[in-house]
Coordinates of C-alpha atoms and ligand atoms in Angstrom, one line a residue:
M1368 CA 0.3 -0.2 -0.2
C1369 CA 1.2 4.0 -0.7
G1370 CA 3.0 4.0 -4.1
I1371 CA 6.5 6.3 -4.8
V1372 CA 7.3 7.3 -7.1
T1373 CA 11.0 9.4 -7.5
A1374 CA 13.0 11.1 -10.6
I1375 CA 15.2 12.8 -12.2
A1376 CA 15.6 14.3 -15.7
T1377 CA 16.4 16.7 -18.2
R1378 CA 12.7 17.6 -18.6
N1379 CA 10.9 18.9 -16.4
I1380 CA 9.5 15.9 -14.6
V1381 CA 6.5 17.1 -11.7
P1382 CA 4.0 15.3 -15.5
V1383 CA 5.9 13.1 -14.9
L1384 CA 5.5 12.6 -11.1
L1385 CA 1.2 12.6 -11.5
E1386 CA 1.1 10.4 -14.0
G1387 CA 3.5 8.0 -11.5
L1388 CA 1.3 8.6 -8.7
R1389 CA -2.7 8.5 -11.1
K1390 CA -0.7 4.8 -11.9
L1391 CA -0.6 3.8 -8.5
E1392 CA -3.4 5.0 -7.2
Y1393 CA -4.4 1.8 -7.0
R1394 CA -2.0 1.3 -4.3
G1395 CA -3.5 4.0 -2.5
Y1396 CA -6.1 7.0 -2.6
D1397 CA -6.4 8.9 0.7
S1398 CA -4.5 11.9 0.6
A1399 CA -1.4 12.8 -2.2
G1400 CA 1.4 14.8 -2.4
L1401 CA 5.0 16.0 -4.2
A1402 CA 8.1 17.6 -3.1
V1403 CA 10.3 19.5 -5.9
L1404 CA 12.8 21.6 -6.0
H1405 CA 11.1 24.8 -8.0
N1406 CA 14.2 27.0 -8.6
G1407 CA 16.6 25.3 -6.4
E1408 CA 14.2 25.5 -4.0
M1409 CA 12.4 23.9 -2.0
V1410 CA 8.5 23.5 -3.2
R1411 CA 5.7 21.0 -1.3
L1412 CA 2.6 20.4 -2.1
R1413 CA -0.3 18.1 -0.6
S1414 CA -3.4 17.1 -0.2
A1415 CA -6.1 14.9 1.7
G1416 CA -8.2 14.6 -1.6
R1417 CA -6.2 12.2 -5.0
V1418 CA -3.9 12.9 -7.2
A1419 CA -6.4 15.2 -9.2
E1420 CA -6.7 17.1 -6.6
L1421 CA -2.6 17.3 -6.8
A1422 CA -2.5 17.6 -10.5
S1423 CA -4.5 20.4 -10.4
L1424 CA -3.0 22.1 -7.5
A1425 CA 0.9 21.6 -8.7
D1426 CA -1.3 23.8 -11.8
N1427 CA -1.7 26.7 -10.3
R1428 CA 1.1 27.1 -8.8
Q1429 CA 3.1 26.6 -12.4
L1430 CA 5.3 23.5 -11.1
Q1431 CA 8.9 23.0 -12.9
A1432 CA 11.3 21.0 -11.4
N1433 CA 14.0 18.6 -12.6
I1434 CA 13.7 16.7 -9.3
G1435 CA 11.6 15.5 -7.1
I1436 CA 10.2 12.9 -5.3
A1437 CA 6.2 11.9 -4.8
H1438 CA 3.3 10.1 -3.3
T1439 CA -0.2 8.9 -2.9
R1440 CA -1.3 7.5 0.7
W1441 CA -2.6 4.2 2.5
A1442 CA -3.5 5.5 6.1
T1443 CA -1.8 3.3 8.4
H1444 CA -0.2 5.9 11.6
G1445 CA -2.3 9.0 11.5
V1446 CA -5.5 9.8 10.2
P1447 CA -5.9 10.3 6.1
S1448 CA -5.7 14.4 6.3
E1449 CA -3.4 16.8 4.2
R1450 CA -1.3 17.7 7.5
N1451 CA -0.1 13.7 7.4
A1452 CA -0.1 13.6 3.7
H1453 CA 3.6 12.8 2.8
P1454 CA 6.3 13.6 1.5
H1455 CA 7.1 15.0 5.2
V1456 CA 9.6 17.4 5.5
S1457 CA 12.8 18.2 7.2
A1458 CA 14.2 21.0 7.0
G1459 CA 15.3 21.8 3.6
L1460 CA 14.9 17.8 2.9
A1461 CA 11.8 15.5 2.0
V1462 CA 11.5 11.8 2.3
V1463 CA 8.1 9.6 0.9
H1464 CA 7.9 6.5 2.4
N1465 CA 5.4 3.4 1.4
G1466 CA 6.0 0.6 4.4
I1467 CA 5.9 0.4 8.6
I1468 CA 8.5 1.7 11.0
E1469 CA 8.2 -0.3 13.9
N1470 CA 10.4 1.3 16.0
F1471 CA 8.8 4.6 14.8
E1472 CA 7.7 5.3 18.5
T1473 CA 11.0 5.1 20.2
I1474 CA 13.0 6.8 17.1
K1475 CA 10.6 9.5 18.1
A1476 CA 11.4 10.4 21.4
D1477 CA 14.4 10.1 20.9
L1478 CA 14.5 12.7 18.2
Q1479 CA 12.0 15.0 20.9
A1480 CA 14.6 14.7 23.3
K1481 CA 16.9 16.2 20.7
G1482 CA 14.8 18.9 20.6
Y1483 CA 13.4 18.1 16.9
V1484 CA 9.6 18.9 16.5
F1485 CA 6.6 16.8 15.0
E1486 CA 4.2 17.7 12.2
S1487 CA 2.5 15.1 11.9
D1488 CA 1.5 11.3 13.2
T1489 CA 2.9 9.5 11.0
D1490 CA 6.0 7.2 10.9
T1491 CA 7.5 8.8 8.1
E1492 CA 8.5 11.5 9.6
A1493 CA 11.1 10.4 12.1
I1494 CA 12.1 9.0 9.1
A1495 CA 12.9 12.8 8.0
H1496 CA 14.3 14.4 11.1
L1497 CA 16.7 11.2 11.4
L1498 CA 18.0 11.7 8.3
H1499 CA 17.9 15.5 9.1
H1500 CA 20.3 14.7 12.7
K1501 CA 22.2 12.1 10.4
L1502 CA 23.3 14.6 8.1
Q1503 CA 24.1 17.3 11.0
S1504 CA 27.2 14.9 11.4
G1505 CA 28.7 16.2 8.6
V1506 CA 27.9 12.9 6.8
D1507 CA 27.2 13.0 2.7
L1508 CA 23.5 12.2 2.1
F1509 CA 23.8 8.6 0.7
E1510 CA 25.8 7.9 3.7
A1511 CA 23.0 9.9 5.7
V1512 CA 20.5 7.8 4.3
R1513 CA 22.5 4.7 4.7
L1514 CA 23.0 5.0 9.0
T1515 CA 19.5 6.2 8.6
T1516 CA 17.5 3.2 7.0
N1517 CA 20.2 1.1 9.1
E1518 CA 18.0 2.2 12.4
L1519 CA 14.8 1.3 11.2
L1520 CA 12.1 -1.6 11.8
G1521 CA 9.9 -3.1 9.4
A1522 CA 9.5 -2.0 5.9
Y1523 CA 10.3 1.0 3.9
A1524 CA 10.6 2.2 0.0
I1525 CA 11.6 5.0 0.3
G1526 CA 12.6 8.5 -1.8
V1527 CA 15.0 11.3 -0.7
V1528 CA 15.4 15.2 -2.1
T1529 CA 17.0 17.8 -0.3
E1530 CA 17.4 21.1 -1.4
A1531 CA 21.3 21.2 -0.6
D1532 CA 22.3 18.2 -2.6
P1533 CA 20.1 19.3 -5.9
F1534 CA 21.7 16.4 -8.6
R1535 CA 21.0 13.2 -6.6
A1536 CA 18.0 11.6 -5.4
I1537 CA 18.3 8.8 -3.4
V1538 CA 16.0 5.9 -2.5
A1539 CA 16.5 3.0 -0.4
R1540 CA 13.7 -0.4 0.4
R1541 CA 13.5 -3.6 2.1
G1542 CA 10.4 -5.5 2.5
S1543 CA 8.3 -3.0 0.2
P1544 CA 9.0 -3.1 -3.6
L1545 CA 10.9 -0.8 -5.2
L1546 CA 12.2 -0.2 -8.9
L1547 CA 14.1 1.8 -10.9
G1548 CA 13.5 2.9 -14.2
V1549 CA 16.5 3.8 -16.4
G1550 CA 15.4 6.4 -19.2
E1551 CA 17.4 8.0 -21.8
D1552 CA 16.9 11.8 -20.2
G1553 CA 17.3 10.9 -16.9
M1554 CA 16.3 8.4 -13.9
Y1555 CA 13.3 7.5 -11.8
A1556 CA 11.7 5.0 -9.4
A1557 CA 8.5 3.5 -8.4
S1558 CA 6.9 1.4 -6.8
D1559 CA 6.0 -0.4 -9.9
T1560 CA 6.5 -0.8 -13.4
A1561 CA 3.2 0.3 -14.4
A1562 CA 4.4 4.1 -13.5
L1563 CA 7.2 4.0 -15.5
L1564 CA 6.3 3.1 -18.9
Q1565 CA 5.5 6.4 -19.9
V1566 CA 9.2 7.3 -19.4
T1567 CA 11.5 3.9 -19.6
R1568 CA 11.1 0.2 -20.2
K1569 CA 14.3 -0.9 -19.1
V1570 CA 13.9 -1.0 -15.6
V1571 CA 15.7 -3.1 -12.3
Y1572 CA 14.5 -4.5 -9.5
L1573 CA 16.0 -3.2 -5.9
E1574 CA 17.0 -6.1 -3.5
D1575 CA 15.2 -5.7 0.5
G1576 CA 18.4 -3.5 1.5
D1577 CA 19.1 -1.5 -1.3
L1578 CA 19.8 2.6 -1.7
A1579 CA 20.4 3.5 -4.9
E1580 CA 22.0 6.7 -6.5
L1581 CA 19.7 8.7 -8.8
R1582 CA 21.3 11.5 -10.7
L1583 CA 20.8 12.7 -14.6
D1584 CA 23.8 10.4 -15.8
G1585 CA 23.4 7.2 -14.6
Y1586 CA 22.6 5.4 -10.8
K1587 CA 24.6 3.6 -8.7
V1588 CA 23.1 0.3 -5.7
V1589 CA 24.7 -0.3 -2.7
L1590 CA 23.8 -3.0 0.4
A1591 CA 22.7 -2.1 3.5
D1592 CA 26.6 -2.2 4.9
G1593 CA 27.5 0.6 0.8
T1594 CA 28.9 -2.1 -0.7
P1595 CA 28.2 -1.4 -4.9
V1596 CA 26.3 -4.4 -6.1
E1597 CA 25.4 -4.5 -9.8
R1598 CA 21.6 -5.3 -10.4
E1599 CA 19.8 -6.2 -14.1
V1600 CA 19.0 -3.9 -16.1
H1601 CA 15.4 -6.3 -17.7
L1602 CA 13.6 -5.2 -20.5
S1603 CA 10.2 -5.1 -19.5
S1604 CA 7.4 -6.7 -21.9
L1605 CA 4.3 -5.2 -20.2
S1606 CA 2.1 -3.1 -22.9
A1607 CA 1.2 0.0 -21.7
D1608 CA -2.4 -0.4 -22.9
A1609 CA -2.2 -2.8 -20.4
V1610 CA -2.2 -0.5 -17.8
E1611 CA -4.6 1.8 -19.3
L1612 CA -8.4 1.9 -19.1
G1613 CA -9.1 2.3 -23.1
K1614 CA -13.6 1.4 -23.7
Y1615 CA -14.2 0.4 -20.6
R1616 CA -15.6 3.0 -17.6
H1617 CA -13.8 1.1 -14.4
Y1618 CA -10.9 -1.5 -14.2
M1619 CA -13.0 -4.2 -13.1
Q1620 CA -15.4 -3.7 -15.7
K1621 CA -12.2 -3.9 -18.0
E1622 CA -10.3 -7.2 -16.0
I1623 CA -14.0 -8.8 -15.3
F1624 CA -14.2 -8.9 -19.3
E1625 CA -10.2 -9.7 -19.9
Q1626 CA -10.1 -13.0 -18.2
P1627 CA -11.0 -14.7 -21.2
Q1628 CA -7.9 -13.6 -22.5
A1629 CA -6.4 -14.1 -19.3
L1630 CA -7.5 -17.8 -18.6
A1631 CA -5.8 -18.3 -22.0
N1632 CA -2.6 -16.1 -21.3
T1633 CA -2.3 -18.4 -17.9
L1634 CA -3.3 -21.5 -19.7
E1635 CA -0.8 -20.8 -22.7
M1636 CA 1.8 -23.9 -21.8
I1637 CA -1.5 -27.0 -22.1
A1638 CA -2.2 -25.0 -25.2
G1639 CA -1.0 -28.0 -27.4
G1640 CA 0.5 -30.7 -25.5
G1641 CA -1.8 -33.9 -24.3
S1642 CA -0.5 -33.7 -21.0
I1643 CA 0.1 -32.4 -18.1
S1644 CA 3.8 -32.1 -16.8
A1645 CA 4.6 -31.1 -12.5
Q1646 CA 7.6 -29.0 -14.5
I1647 CA 5.3 -26.0 -15.4
F1648 CA 5.4 -25.4 -11.3
G1649 CA 9.7 -25.5 -11.3
V1650 CA 12.4 -27.4 -12.6
S1651 CA 12.5 -29.6 -8.8
A1652 CA 8.1 -30.3 -9.3
T1653 CA 8.6 -33.2 -10.2
E1654 CA 10.0 -34.5 -7.3
S1655 CA 9.0 -32.5 -4.7
L1656 CA 5.3 -33.4 -5.6
A1657 CA 5.6 -36.4 -6.3
A1658 CA 6.7 -36.6 -2.3
T1659 CA 4.0 -34.7 -1.5
R1660 CA 1.6 -35.9 1.0
R1661 CA -0.5 -32.8 2.6
V1662 CA -0.8 -30.0 1.0
L1663 CA -1.6 -26.6 3.4
V1664 CA -3.2 -24.4 1.3
L1665 CA -1.9 -20.1 2.9
A1666 CA -3.8 -17.1 1.1
C1667 CA -6.0 -13.6 2.4
G1668 CA -8.9 -12.6 1.5
T1669 CA -9.6 -13.5 -2.8
S1670 CA -7.3 -15.3 -3.2
Y1671 CA -7.8 -17.6 0.4
H1672 CA -11.1 -18.2 -1.6
S1673 CA -9.4 -19.7 -5.0
A1674 CA -7.7 -22.0 -2.7
L1675 CA -10.9 -23.4 -1.1
V1676 CA -12.1 -23.9 -4.1
A1677 CA -8.6 -26.0 -4.5
R1678 CA -9.4 -28.2 -1.7
Y1679 CA -11.5 -30.1 -3.3
W1680 CA -10.0 -29.9 -6.3
I1681 CA -6.8 -31.8 -4.2
E1682 CA -9.1 -34.1 -2.9
S1683 CA -11.5 -35.3 -4.6
I1684 CA -9.0 -36.0 -7.4
A1685 CA -5.8 -36.3 -6.3
K1686 CA -7.1 -37.8 -3.3
I1687 CA -4.2 -36.0 -0.8
P1688 CA -4.9 -34.5 2.5
C1689 CA -5.8 -30.5 1.9
T1690 CA -6.0 -28.2 4.7
V1691 CA -6.3 -24.1 3.9
E1692 CA -5.3 -21.7 6.2
I1693 CA -5.6 -17.0 6.6
A1694 CA -1.9 -16.1 5.9
S1695 CA -3.0 -14.0 9.3
E1696 CA -3.8 -17.1 11.6
Y1697 CA -1.7 -20.1 10.7
R1698 CA 1.5 -17.2 10.6
Y1699 CA 0.3 -16.7 14.9
R1700 CA -1.3 -19.8 15.9
E1701 CA 1.2 -23.0 16.7
S1702 CA 0.7 -25.5 14.8
V1703 CA 2.4 -29.2 13.6
P1704 CA 4.8 -28.7 10.9
D1705 CA 4.7 -32.1 8.7
P1706 CA 7.8 -31.7 6.2
E1707 CA 6.4 -34.6 3.9
T1708 CA 3.6 -31.3 2.8
L1709 CA 3.4 -28.9 -0.2
V1710 CA 2.7 -25.1 1.7
V1711 CA 1.1 -23.1 -1.1
V1712 CA 1.1 -19.5 -0.9
I1713 CA -1.5 -18.1 -3.2
S1714 CA -1.0 -14.1 -3.6
Q1715 CA -2.6 -11.7 -6.7
S1716 CA 0.2 -8.9 -5.9
G1717 CA 2.6 -11.1 -3.9
E1718 CA 3.7 -9.0 -1.7
T1719 CA 0.5 -9.6 0.9
A1720 CA 2.6 -9.2 4.6
D1721 CA 0.6 -11.8 5.7
T1722 CA 0.7 -14.1 3.0
L1723 CA 4.5 -13.6 3.2
A1724 CA 5.0 -13.7 6.6
A1725 CA 3.2 -17.2 6.7
L1726 CA 5.5 -18.5 4.0
K1727 CA 8.4 -17.4 6.4
H1728 CA 6.8 -19.1 9.9
A1729 CA 6.0 -22.6 7.6
K1730 CA 9.9 -22.5 5.9
S1731 CA 11.0 -21.6 9.7
L1732 CA 9.3 -24.9 11.1
G1733 CA 11.3 -26.4 8.7
M1734 CA 8.9 -27.2 5.6
S1735 CA 10.7 -26.4 2.6
K1736 CA 8.6 -27.0 -0.2
T1737 CA 7.0 -24.4 -0.5
L1738 CA 5.2 -23.4 -3.9
A1739 CA 4.1 -19.3 -4.9
I1740 CA 0.8 -19.0 -7.3
C1741 CA 1.4 -15.2 -8.4
N1742 CA 0.6 -13.1 -10.6
V1743 CA 4.0 -10.1 -10.2
P1744 CA 6.5 -12.6 -11.4
E1745 CA 9.4 -10.4 -9.3
S1746 CA 7.9 -10.5 -6.6
A1747 CA 9.2 -11.3 -2.5
I1748 CA 6.3 -14.2 -2.1
V1749 CA 7.6 -15.0 -4.9
R1750 CA 11.8 -14.7 -4.6
E1751 CA 10.7 -17.2 -0.9
A1752 CA 9.0 -19.7 -2.2
A1753 CA 11.2 -23.0 -4.1
L1754 CA 8.3 -23.5 -6.4
R1755 CA 6.0 -21.3 -8.3
F1756 CA 3.4 -20.8 -10.6
I1757 CA 3.2 -17.1 -12.3
T1758 CA -0.9 -16.2 -13.2
R1759 CA -0.7 -14.5 -16.9
A1760 CA -3.4 -12.2 -15.2
G1761 CA -1.7 -8.7 -16.7
P1762 CA -1.9 -5.9 -13.9
E1763 CA -5.2 -6.2 -11.9
I1764 CA -5.0 -1.9 -11.1
G1765 CA -8.9 -2.8 -10.0
V1766 CA -8.8 -3.3 -5.9
A1767 CA -11.5 -5.7 -6.7
S1768 CA -9.7 -8.7 -7.1
T1769 CA -11.6 -10.3 -10.8
K1770 CA -8.7 -11.6 -13.6
A1771 CA -6.5 -12.4 -10.9
F1772 CA -9.6 -15.1 -9.3
T1773 CA -10.6 -17.0 -12.5
T1774 CA -6.4 -17.2 -13.3
Q1775 CA -5.6 -18.4 -9.4
L1776 CA -8.6 -20.6 -10.3
A1777 CA -6.7 -22.3 -13.4
A1778 CA -3.5 -22.5 -11.9
L1779 CA -4.7 -24.6 -8.9
A1780 CA -6.6 -26.9 -11.6
L1781 CA -3.3 -27.7 -12.8
L1782 CA -1.3 -28.2 -10.1
T1783 CA -4.1 -30.3 -9.3
L1784 CA -3.9 -32.4 -12.0
A1785 CA 0.1 -32.5 -12.0
L1786 CA -0.4 -33.8 -7.8
A1787 CA -2.7 -36.2 -9.2
K1788 CA -0.3 -37.6 -11.9
Q1789 CA 2.5 -37.9 -9.6
H1790 CA 0.8 -40.0 -7.7
G1791 CA -1.2 -42.8 -9.5
R1792 CA -4.5 -40.9 -9.6
L1793 CA -4.7 -39.2 -13.4
S1794 CA -5.6 -42.6 -15.9
A1795 CA -4.3 -40.9 -19.2
E1796 CA -9.1 -40.0 -20.2
D1797 CA -9.5 -38.0 -17.5
E1798 CA -6.4 -35.9 -17.8
T1799 CA -7.5 -35.8 -21.6
R1800 CA -11.0 -34.8 -20.4
Y1801 CA -9.3 -32.3 -17.7
L1802 CA -7.2 -30.7 -19.8
T1803 CA -9.4 -30.4 -23.1
A1804 CA -11.9 -28.2 -20.6
L1805 CA -9.2 -26.2 -20.1
R1806 CA -8.4 -25.5 -23.4
H1807 CA -12.0 -24.6 -23.6
L1808 CA -12.6 -22.2 -20.2
P1809 CA -11.8 -18.5 -22.4
V1810 CA -14.2 -19.5 -24.8
A1811 CA -17.2 -21.0 -21.7
V1812 CA -16.4 -18.0 -19.8
A1813 CA -17.1 -15.3 -22.2
K1814 CA -20.3 -16.8 -23.0
V1815 CA -20.8 -16.3 -19.0
L1816 CA -20.5 -12.5 -20.1
E1817 CA -22.9 -12.1 -22.4
L1818 CA -25.3 -12.6 -19.8
E1819 CA -24.8 -8.8 -19.0
P1820 CA -27.2 -7.2 -19.8
Q1821 CA -30.4 -9.9 -17.7
I1822 CA -27.4 -8.9 -14.8
E1823 CA -27.6 -5.1 -14.4
Q1824 CA -31.3 -5.7 -14.3
W1825 CA -30.9 -8.0 -11.1
A1826 CA -28.5 -5.7 -9.9
Q1827 CA -31.2 -2.6 -10.2
K1828 CA -33.6 -4.5 -7.8
F1829 CA -30.3 -5.2 -5.5
S1830 CA -28.9 -2.1 -5.0
G1831 CA -32.2 -0.6 -2.7
K1832 CA -31.9 -3.3 -0.6
Q1833 CA -29.2 -3.2 2.6
H1834 CA -28.5 -6.8 2.8
A1835 CA -27.7 -10.2 1.0
L1836 CA -27.2 -14.1 2.1
F1837 CA -25.3 -15.8 -0.5
L1838 CA -25.8 -19.6 -0.7
G1839 CA -23.6 -22.6 -2.5
R1840 CA -22.5 -25.7 -1.4
G1841 CA -19.2 -27.6 -2.3
R1842 CA -17.2 -26.2 -4.5
H1843 CA -20.0 -23.8 -5.6
W1844 CA -19.7 -22.2 -1.3
P1845 CA -16.3 -20.7 -1.9
I1846 CA -17.9 -19.2 -4.4
A1847 CA -20.5 -18.0 -2.6
M1848 CA -18.1 -16.4 0.2
E1849 CA -16.6 -15.1 -3.2
G1850 CA -19.7 -12.7 -4.0
A1851 CA -20.6 -11.6 -0.9
L1852 CA -16.9 -10.5 -0.5
K1853 CA -17.3 -8.8 -3.7
L1854 CA -20.7 -7.5 -3.2
K1855 CA -19.6 -5.5 0.2
E1856 CA -16.2 -4.7 -1.2
I1857 CA -17.7 -2.7 -3.6
S1858 CA -21.2 -1.9 -3.4
Y1859 CA -21.1 -1.1 0.4
I1860 CA -25.1 -3.9 1.1
H1861 CA -23.4 -6.1 3.6
A1862 CA -23.5 -9.6 2.1
E1863 CA -22.8 -12.6 4.2
S1864 CA -22.9 -16.3 2.3
Y1865 CA -23.9 -19.8 3.9
A1866 CA -22.9 -23.1 3.7
A1867 CA -26.6 -23.9 1.7
G1868 CA -26.9 -26.5 4.2
E1869 CA -25.8 -25.2 7.5
L1870 CA -29.1 -21.9 6.9
K1871 CA -31.4 -24.0 9.1
H1872 CA -28.4 -24.0 11.6
G1873 CA -28.8 -20.5 12.4
P1874 CA -28.7 -18.0 9.7
L1875 CA -32.0 -18.9 8.3
A1876 CA -33.4 -16.7 11.2
L1877 CA -32.4 -13.3 9.3
V1878 CA -35.0 -14.5 6.5
D1879 CA -37.9 -12.3 4.7
K1880 CA -39.4 -10.6 2.1
E1881 CA -35.9 -7.9 3.2
M1882 CA -33.4 -10.6 2.5
P1883 CA -32.0 -11.2 -0.8
V1884 CA -31.1 -14.9 -1.2
I1885 CA -28.1 -15.2 -3.7
A1886 CA -28.2 -19.2 -5.0
I1887 CA -25.7 -20.9 -7.1
A1888 CA -26.7 -24.0 -8.4
P1889 CA -24.5 -25.7 -10.6
A1890 CA -26.5 -28.8 -12.5
D1891 CA -23.9 -31.6 -10.6
E1892 CA -24.6 -33.8 -7.6
L1893 CA -25.5 -31.9 -5.4
L1894 CA -28.8 -29.8 -6.8
E1895 CA -31.3 -31.4 -5.3
K1896 CA -29.8 -31.3 -1.7
L1897 CA -29.5 -27.3 -2.8
K1898 CA -32.9 -26.8 -4.0
S1899 CA -34.4 -28.2 -1.0
N1900 CA -32.5 -25.3 0.9
L1901 CA -33.8 -22.8 -1.3
Q1902 CA -37.5 -24.0 -0.3
E1903 CA -36.5 -23.8 3.6
V1904 CA -35.9 -19.3 2.4
R1905 CA -39.3 -19.9 0.0
A1906 CA -41.2 -20.8 3.1
R1907 CA -39.4 -18.2 5.1
G1908 CA -40.7 -15.5 2.5
G1909 CA -37.3 -14.7 1.5
E1910 CA -36.0 -13.6 -1.9
L1911 CA -34.2 -16.0 -4.6
Y1912 CA -31.8 -14.6 -7.0
V1913 CA -30.7 -17.5 -8.5
F1914 CA -27.7 -18.5 -11.0
A1915 CA -28.9 -22.1 -12.2
D1916 CA -26.4 -24.2 -14.8
A1917 CA -28.6 -25.1 -18.1
G1918 CA -30.6 -29.2 -16.8
S1919 CA -31.0 -28.0 -13.2
E1920 CA -34.4 -27.7 -13.8
I1921 CA -35.7 -24.6 -11.1
P1922 CA -38.8 -22.8 -12.1
E1923 CA -39.4 -19.2 -12.3
S1924 CA -42.2 -18.2 -9.8
E1925 CA -43.4 -15.4 -8.0
G1926 CA -40.0 -14.5 -5.4
V1927 CA -37.8 -17.3 -7.3
H1928 CA -35.6 -15.1 -10.5
I1929 CA -33.9 -17.6 -12.2
L1930 CA -30.7 -16.6 -14.8
H1931 CA -29.6 -19.6 -17.0
M1932 CA -26.5 -20.4 -17.2
P1933 CA -25.1 -22.2 -19.9
E1934 CA -23.9 -26.1 -19.1
H1935 CA -22.7 -27.8 -16.1
Y1936 CA -19.2 -27.5 -16.7
G1937 CA -18.4 -30.0 -14.3
M1938 CA -15.0 -30.1 -12.2
L1939 CA -13.8 -26.3 -13.9
S1940 CA -17.8 -24.8 -12.8
P1941 CA -16.3 -23.1 -10.0
V1942 CA -14.7 -20.3 -11.8
L1943 CA -17.6 -19.8 -14.3
H1944 CA -19.7 -19.3 -11.8
V1945 CA -17.4 -17.0 -9.9
I1946 CA -18.5 -14.3 -13.7
P1947 CA -22.4 -13.4 -13.0
L1948 CA -21.6 -12.7 -8.8
Q1949 CA -18.2 -10.0 -10.2
L1950 CA -21.0 -8.8 -12.4
L1951 CA -23.5 -8.4 -10.4
S1952 CA -21.5 -6.2 -7.8
Y1953 CA -20.2 -4.5 -10.4
H1954 CA -23.6 -2.9 -11.6
A1955 CA -24.4 -2.7 -8.2
A1956 CA -21.6 -0.6 -7.2
L1957 CA -22.5 1.8 -9.9
V1958 CA -25.8 2.2 -9.3
K1959 CA -25.4 2.7 -5.6
G1960 CA -22.5 5.4 -7.5
T1961 CA -19.6 4.5 -5.5
D1962 CA -15.7 4.6 -6.1
V1963 CA -16.2 1.0 -8.3
D1964 CA -11.7 0.8 -8.3
K1965 CA -11.1 2.5 -5.4
P1966 CA -13.9 1.6 -2.8
R1967 CA -13.3 3.2 0.3
N1968 CA -11.0 2.0 3.4
L1969 CA -8.9 -0.1 0.8
A1970 CA -6.2 -0.8 -0.8
K1971 CA -4.3 -2.9 -3.6
S1972 CA -2.0 -4.0 -2.4
V1973 CA -2.2 -5.0 1.6
T1974 CA 2.1 -5.0 2.8
V1975 CA 1.4 -3.7 6.3
E1976 CA -0.6 -6.2 9.3
Ligands
F6R3462 C1 -10.8 -8.6 -2.7 C2 -9.3 -8.4 -2.7 C3 -8.4 -8.7 -2.0 C4 -7.1 -9.8 -2.0 C5 -6.4 -9.6 -0.7 C6 -5.0 -10.7 -0.8 O1 -11.2 -8.3 -3.9 O2 -8.7 -8.5 -4.0 O3 -9.5 -9.5 -0.5 O4 -7.2 -11.0 -2.8 O5 -5.9 -8.4 -0.3 O6 -4.0 -9.8 -1.7 P1 -3.7 -11.0 -3.1 O7 -4.3 -11.9 -3.9 O8 -2.4 -9.7 -3.3 O9 -2.4 -11.5 -2.2

């Protein structure tokens, strides 16, 4: 969370900083700010609103500069306000920061005792004053930043500029992402590549503990102890279109409709082949998967829901015991480690602090068989795991996860098949059948997307409701959970999900004519059981909205609305059934007029606990 941009170039860098922030707004959007050297003087502008407000402040000032830093914030320490917005300053120097400094109170108390006065409630201001204090001892800016960061506990990516040293900007990272952009006319740094595509494709990923000096004519990188280090320059293949809205109104809408392509890209390795190979998870995967006796999947939020679907698949197809746990719970729980367990972590961003910590925790307990399923190849989680599978969803900008979820499901389906094969539980016939279904998945998803006009009509009815219940059974229960999460996240309608069989054990008390009940009704082995549960709802006056596969034979009647899905899609049916729920949330949010891509209080990558 929080996005930072740093630039030093022969061109006016103010528009570059602002455009970079626009691209990073998904990381946090409760305030924004920048600090630049304008005619040699530090000018700081901050706004408690969005980047657009900051841009008009910069316009009004006709700000021009060749060096500067900028920030878009997701509040951790201190309420969202102009006073707490970054950059934070200390006599001629300015700092932007992404992350959390765990020992900031000790540093702050120490600096206050030395006479420093704090203006904000942030941990970042402690970095600014500590840096100022280091500079007073006579060391140069680069060394002062190195000494400062060595005293920080926690996670940070920072950018620093000073009036006294106008020909270089300093950046550093530990725990929070940061990369350099090597431009034709100068040097840049940002929290992710999307912010830098406007100026360069040449990027350098900094490692934890790295410190870099950016100058007009180049850069240098050192380790935390000051030793110079070379970091490879990569040519980013990210296309500028991938991060543009194009014909869509919102990123969420664009990303929902990109799902057929995202799935096709993710499943490219099985496009031609007639068999599944464990090697798609890494060179040592064949051995690792064959030796796996149990699977433990750790994740948060939407990624956790994909893991829950996988549990049904892994146990029923590969016949391997599978446990799924919320990463933030697992990391602090006393659990019984087992070296024969394959630990799978799932994360769209690869940055989620709880998931990363859970992975490290599992490793510290001696579980060395680890696999990351992730959408960001260079992320911390990918680097921490022994095996990896990169979903190829492309950048997901909307805060509500959509295409990342369905591509995670595709990856988990491949993992299920690879495990089943390594354990001799996949017949050649089943392998062909599952792979064919996977290959056709993009087309099947595209067909479901055609249901949008009907879902739009349902959303009109929904938007006036205060609450909603989502029901599913078996491998579609996690899809009900995901539907409820999507609805509350972007439309702010309170929604809960239940395994349909649980309804009568308590939640049925909530059902009356004001409570819409959304049911996922695939034509699978649990359909008759689900129908009984739906009767229980109808008998109490609850209004039913049913997503029913062709063949489900649930008749439309007073209070029972049916949306007909295509034919039942077997094991992969959860991938199809989540699509209308994504669309329902999107359209309910549109009717309610909420900020679809940037729902209140949330941010895209949750890099704090
Ligand atoms: C909800 C959503 C979140 C994320 C969660 C984990 O739409 O996007 O629940 O799924 O914060 O994020 P990742 O997958 O990046 O670890």
